[in-house]
Amino acid sequence: MNIDELYQTIILDHYREKHHVGLREPYEAQVHHVNPSCGDELTLRAHLEGDTIADVSYDGVGCSISQASTSVMTDLVIGQSVEHALALYDDFLEMMQSKGEISPDENRFEDAIAFAGVSKFPARVKCALLSWAALRDALSQATSKES
Ligand code: ZN
């Protein structure tokens, strides 16, 4: 299996069996993001306990890349600090804008490495970023409510 096939397999696995899917209570912020260029839509809720992301739940429709990206993102951020999630967002964004130039750190990104392959296709980059942009929006709303 070459690297592109590996990436594709990871994405299809998450698309077929989405992790943490469904909208759950409690939550401090709910956002709705769309990617009109592809037709992807995502409703996402964030639940914080102090500085920790206790839960991220979601419901979405769209292409395999946007759906798989959401599933992978929840694996990476649930149970982590808000600060860690935002740092991951920055690094993921940098990778997605690199047109395949940045090789991801597997220890840090886990299954999100699969989207390094997507970064070579500018039309699909927005699909991969949709869930992360929604997460950042929800976290900023949730943290501003607390203070
Ligand atoms: Zn899409």
PDB file of C-alpha atoms and ligand atoms in Angstrom:
ATOM      1  CA  MET A   1       0.000   0.000   0.000  1.00  0.00           C
ATOM      2  CA  ASN A   2       1.497   3.347  -0.967  1.00  0.00           C
ATOM      3  CA  ILE A   3       1.069   6.497   1.075  1.00  0.00           C
ATOM      4  CA  ASP A   4      -1.849   7.856  -0.979  1.00  0.00           C
ATOM      5  CA  GLU A   5      -3.716   4.577  -0.589  1.00  0.00           C
ATOM      6  CA  LEU A   6      -3.029   4.631   3.144  1.00  0.00           C
ATOM      7  CA  TYR A   7      -4.392   8.174   3.412  1.00  0.00           C
ATOM      8  CA  GLN A   8      -7.469   7.219   1.400  1.00  0.00           C
ATOM      9  CA  THR A   9      -8.109   4.193   3.606  1.00  0.00           C
ATOM     10  CA  ILE A  10      -7.939   6.299   6.781  1.00  0.00           C
ATOM     11  CA  ILE A  11     -10.404   8.814   5.341  1.00  0.00           C
ATOM     12  CA  LEU A  12     -12.848   6.143   4.164  1.00  0.00           C
ATOM     13  CA  ASP A  13     -12.687   4.333   7.532  1.00  0.00           C
ATOM     14  CA  HIS A  14     -13.676   7.516   9.379  1.00  0.00           C
ATOM     15  CA  TYR A  15     -16.332   8.342   6.798  1.00  0.00           C
ATOM     16  CA  ARG A  16     -17.945   4.914   7.142  1.00  0.00           C
ATOM     17  CA  GLU A  17     -17.738   4.858  10.947  1.00  0.00           C
ATOM     18  CA  LYS A  18     -17.713   8.393  12.316  1.00  0.00           C
ATOM     19  CA  HIS A  19     -16.340   8.823  15.823  1.00  0.00           C
ATOM     20  CA  HIS A  20     -18.330  10.858  18.375  1.00  0.00           C
ATOM     21  CA  VAL A  21     -21.118  11.561  15.839  1.00  0.00           C
ATOM     22  CA  GLY A  22     -24.459  12.972  17.056  1.00  0.00           C
ATOM     23  CA  LEU A  23     -25.457  16.111  18.944  1.00  0.00           C
ATOM     24  CA  ARG A  24     -25.150  15.796  22.720  1.00  0.00           C
ATOM     25  CA  GLU A  25     -25.920  17.738  25.896  1.00  0.00           C
ATOM     26  CA  PRO A  26     -24.597  19.615  27.742  1.00  0.00           C
ATOM     27  CA  TYR A  27     -22.813  22.189  25.621  1.00  0.00           C
ATOM     28  CA  GLU A  28     -21.819  25.825  25.957  1.00  0.00           C
ATOM     29  CA  ALA A  29     -21.672  26.703  22.270  1.00  0.00           C
ATOM     30  CA  GLN A  30     -23.270  25.466  19.054  1.00  0.00           C
ATOM     31  CA  VAL A  31     -22.179  26.643  15.603  1.00  0.00           C
ATOM     32  CA  HIS A  32     -23.297  25.897  12.061  1.00  0.00           C
ATOM     33  CA  HIS A  33     -20.697  26.098   9.302  1.00  0.00           C
ATOM     34  CA  VAL A  34     -21.113  25.506   5.587  1.00  0.00           C
ATOM     35  CA  ASN A  35     -18.714  25.018   2.711  1.00  0.00           C
ATOM     36  CA  PRO A  36     -20.752  26.243  -0.271  1.00  0.00           C
ATOM     37  CA  SER A  37     -18.119  25.230  -2.839  1.00  0.00           C
ATOM     38  CA  CYS A  38     -18.800  21.562  -2.062  1.00  0.00           C
ATOM     39  CA  GLY A  39     -22.147  21.558  -0.246  1.00  0.00           C
ATOM     40  CA  ASP A  40     -20.770  20.398   3.116  1.00  0.00           C
ATOM     41  CA  GLU A  41     -22.732  21.434   6.220  1.00  0.00           C
ATOM     42  CA  LEU A  42     -21.853  20.933   9.839  1.00  0.00           C
ATOM     43  CA  THR A  43     -23.534  21.674  13.163  1.00  0.00           C
ATOM     44  CA  LEU A  44     -21.054  21.355  16.000  1.00  0.00           C
ATOM     45  CA  ARG A  45     -21.331  21.651  19.788  1.00  0.00           C
ATOM     46  CA  ALA A  46     -18.531  22.156  22.286  1.00  0.00           C
ATOM     47  CA  HIS A  47     -18.700  21.302  25.977  1.00  0.00           C
ATOM     48  CA  LEU A  48     -15.957  22.575  28.270  1.00  0.00           C
ATOM     49  CA  GLU A  49     -15.071  21.638  31.822  1.00  0.00           C
ATOM     50  CA  GLY A  50     -12.722  24.388  32.926  1.00  0.00           C
ATOM     51  CA  ASP A  51      -9.997  24.549  30.274  1.00  0.00           C
ATOM     52  CA  THR A  52     -10.626  20.984  29.102  1.00  0.00           C
ATOM     53  CA  ILE A  53     -12.703  20.069  26.064  1.00  0.00           C
ATOM     54  CA  ALA A  54     -15.041  17.529  27.692  1.00  0.00           C
ATOM     55  CA  ASP A  55     -17.016  16.804  24.507  1.00  0.00           C
ATOM     56  CA  VAL A  56     -17.376  17.800  20.881  1.00  0.00           C
ATOM     57  CA  SER A  57     -20.551  16.517  19.235  1.00  0.00           C
ATOM     58  CA  TYR A  58     -21.789  17.116  15.719  1.00  0.00           C
ATOM     59  CA  ASP A  59     -24.178  16.366  12.926  1.00  0.00           C
ATOM     60  CA  GLY A  60     -23.246  16.990   9.331  1.00  0.00           C
ATOM     61  CA  VAL A  61     -23.814  16.219   5.692  1.00  0.00           C
ATOM     62  CA  GLY A  62     -21.331  16.379   2.872  1.00  0.00           C
ATOM     63  CA  CYS A  63     -18.439  14.710   1.154  1.00  0.00           C
ATOM     64  CA  SER A  64     -16.250  11.975   2.615  1.00  0.00           C
ATOM     65  CA  ILE A  65     -13.379  14.391   3.267  1.00  0.00           C
ATOM     66  CA  SER A  66     -15.418  16.856   5.337  1.00  0.00           C
ATOM     67  CA  GLN A  67     -17.126  14.062   7.281  1.00  0.00           C
ATOM     68  CA  ALA A  68     -13.916  12.136   7.927  1.00  0.00           C
ATOM     69  CA  SER A  69     -12.094  15.308   8.944  1.00  0.00           C
ATOM     70  CA  THR A  70     -14.741  16.002  11.595  1.00  0.00           C
ATOM     71  CA  SER A  71     -14.445  12.463  12.974  1.00  0.00           C
ATOM     72  CA  VAL A  72     -10.636  12.668  13.125  1.00  0.00           C
ATOM     73  CA  MET A  73     -10.725  16.124  14.713  1.00  0.00           C
ATOM     74  CA  THR A  74     -12.967  14.948  17.586  1.00  0.00           C
ATOM     75  CA  ASP A  75     -10.535  12.091  18.313  1.00  0.00           C
ATOM     76  CA  LEU A  76      -7.708  14.610  18.568  1.00  0.00           C
ATOM     77  CA  VAL A  77      -9.313  17.283  20.748  1.00  0.00           C
ATOM     78  CA  ILE A  78     -11.769  15.607  23.165  1.00  0.00           C
ATOM     79  CA  GLY A  79     -10.105  15.425  26.570  1.00  0.00           C
ATOM     80  CA  GLN A  80      -7.450  17.959  25.591  1.00  0.00           C
ATOM     81  CA  SER A  81      -7.021  21.563  26.703  1.00  0.00           C
ATOM     82  CA  VAL A  82      -8.466  24.397  24.628  1.00  0.00           C
ATOM     83  CA  GLU A  83      -4.918  25.703  24.182  1.00  0.00           C
ATOM     84  CA  HIS A  84      -3.737  22.362  22.752  1.00  0.00           C
ATOM     85  CA  ALA A  85      -6.692  22.199  20.339  1.00  0.00           C
ATOM     86  CA  LEU A  86      -6.051  25.716  19.047  1.00  0.00           C
ATOM     87  CA  ALA A  87      -2.346  24.949  18.545  1.00  0.00           C
ATOM     88  CA  LEU A  88      -3.329  21.816  16.609  1.00  0.00           C
ATOM     89  CA  TYR A  89      -5.719  23.909  14.516  1.00  0.00           C
ATOM     90  CA  ASP A  90      -2.875  26.269  13.587  1.00  0.00           C
ATOM     91  CA  ASP A  91      -0.592  23.382  12.604  1.00  0.00           C
ATOM     92  CA  PHE A  92      -3.347  21.607  10.666  1.00  0.00           C
ATOM     93  CA  LEU A  93      -4.140  24.824   8.798  1.00  0.00           C
ATOM     94  CA  GLU A  94      -0.459  25.281   7.944  1.00  0.00           C
ATOM     95  CA  MET A  95      -0.271  21.710   6.616  1.00  0.00           C
ATOM     96  CA  MET A  96      -3.448  22.125   4.544  1.00  0.00           C
ATOM     97  CA  GLN A  97      -2.110  25.314   2.980  1.00  0.00           C
ATOM     98  CA  SER A  98       1.261  23.738   2.158  1.00  0.00           C
ATOM     99  CA  LYS A  99       0.105  22.019  -1.078  1.00  0.00           C
ATOM    100  CA  GLY A 100       1.634  18.767   0.099  1.00  0.00           C
ATOM    101  CA  GLU A 101       4.978  20.318   1.125  1.00  0.00           C
ATOM    102  CA  ILE A 102       4.660  19.748   4.877  1.00  0.00           C
ATOM    103  CA  SER A 103       4.975  16.159   6.064  1.00  0.00           C
ATOM    104  CA  PRO A 104       2.820  15.778   9.159  1.00  0.00           C
ATOM    105  CA  ASP A 105       4.083  14.569  12.533  1.00  0.00           C
ATOM    106  CA  GLU A 106       2.218  11.293  13.055  1.00  0.00           C
ATOM    107  CA  ASN A 107       2.546  11.392  16.841  1.00  0.00           C
ATOM    108  CA  ARG A 108       0.868  14.771  16.935  1.00  0.00           C
ATOM    109  CA  PHE A 109      -1.693  14.386  14.169  1.00  0.00           C
ATOM    110  CA  GLU A 110      -2.568  10.678  14.360  1.00  0.00           C
ATOM    111  CA  ASP A 111      -5.198   9.975  11.660  1.00  0.00           C
ATOM    112  CA  ALA A 112      -5.179  13.633  10.591  1.00  0.00           C
ATOM    113  CA  ILE A 113      -1.976  12.832   8.651  1.00  0.00           C
ATOM    114  CA  ALA A 114      -4.325  11.510   5.955  1.00  0.00           C
ATOM    115  CA  PHE A 115      -5.278  15.058   5.035  1.00  0.00           C
ATOM    116  CA  ALA A 116      -1.714  15.854   3.987  1.00  0.00           C
ATOM    117  CA  GLY A 117      -2.686  14.124   0.741  1.00  0.00           C
ATOM    118  CA  VAL A 118      -5.772  16.336   0.410  1.00  0.00           C
ATOM    119  CA  SER A 119      -3.629  19.482   0.701  1.00  0.00           C
ATOM    120  CA  LYS A 120      -2.437  18.874  -2.876  1.00  0.00           C
ATOM    121  CA  PHE A 121      -5.988  19.492  -4.119  1.00  0.00           C
ATOM    122  CA  PRO A 122      -6.942  23.144  -3.462  1.00  0.00           C
ATOM    123  CA  ALA A 123     -10.627  22.524  -4.208  1.00  0.00           C
ATOM    124  CA  ARG A 124     -10.823  19.981  -1.358  1.00  0.00           C
ATOM    125  CA  VAL A 125      -8.837  21.894   1.261  1.00  0.00           C
ATOM    126  CA  LYS A 126     -11.964  23.746   2.440  1.00  0.00           C
ATOM    127  CA  CYS A 127     -13.689  20.392   2.982  1.00  0.00           C
ATOM    128  CA  ALA A 128     -10.915  19.285   5.336  1.00  0.00           C
ATOM    129  CA  LEU A 129     -10.838  22.619   7.179  1.00  0.00           C
ATOM    130  CA  LEU A 130     -14.602  22.947   7.745  1.00  0.00           C
ATOM    131  CA  SER A 131     -14.712  21.034  11.035  1.00  0.00           C
ATOM    132  CA  TRP A 132     -11.608  22.755  12.406  1.00  0.00           C
ATOM    133  CA  ALA A 133     -12.986  26.214  11.615  1.00  0.00           C
ATOM    134  CA  ALA A 134     -16.267  25.222  13.310  1.00  0.00           C
ATOM    135  CA  LEU A 135     -14.338  23.950  16.336  1.00  0.00           C
ATOM    136  CA  ARG A 136     -12.358  27.170  16.668  1.00  0.00           C
ATOM    137  CA  ASP A 137     -15.560  29.209  16.416  1.00  0.00           C
ATOM    138  CA  ALA A 138     -17.338  27.072  19.043  1.00  0.00           C
ATOM    139  CA  LEU A 139     -14.356  27.200  21.423  1.00  0.00           C
ATOM    140  CA  SER A 140     -14.101  30.960  21.171  1.00  0.00           C
ATOM    141  CA  GLN A 141     -17.841  31.308  21.883  1.00  0.00           C
ATOM    142  CA  ALA A 142     -17.685  28.836  24.767  1.00  0.00           C
ATOM    143  CA  THR A 143     -14.659  30.460  26.408  1.00  0.00           C
ATOM    144  CA  SER A 144     -16.020  33.992  26.062  1.00  0.00           C
ATOM    145  CA  LYS A 145     -19.212  32.855  27.828  1.00  0.00           C
ATOM    146  CA  GLU A 146     -17.258  31.548  30.783  1.00  0.00           C
ATOM    147  CA  SER A 147     -15.305  34.693  31.542  1.00  0.00           C
TER     148      SER A 147
HETATM  149 ZN    ZN B   1     -16.560  18.640   0.683  1.00  0.00          ZN
END
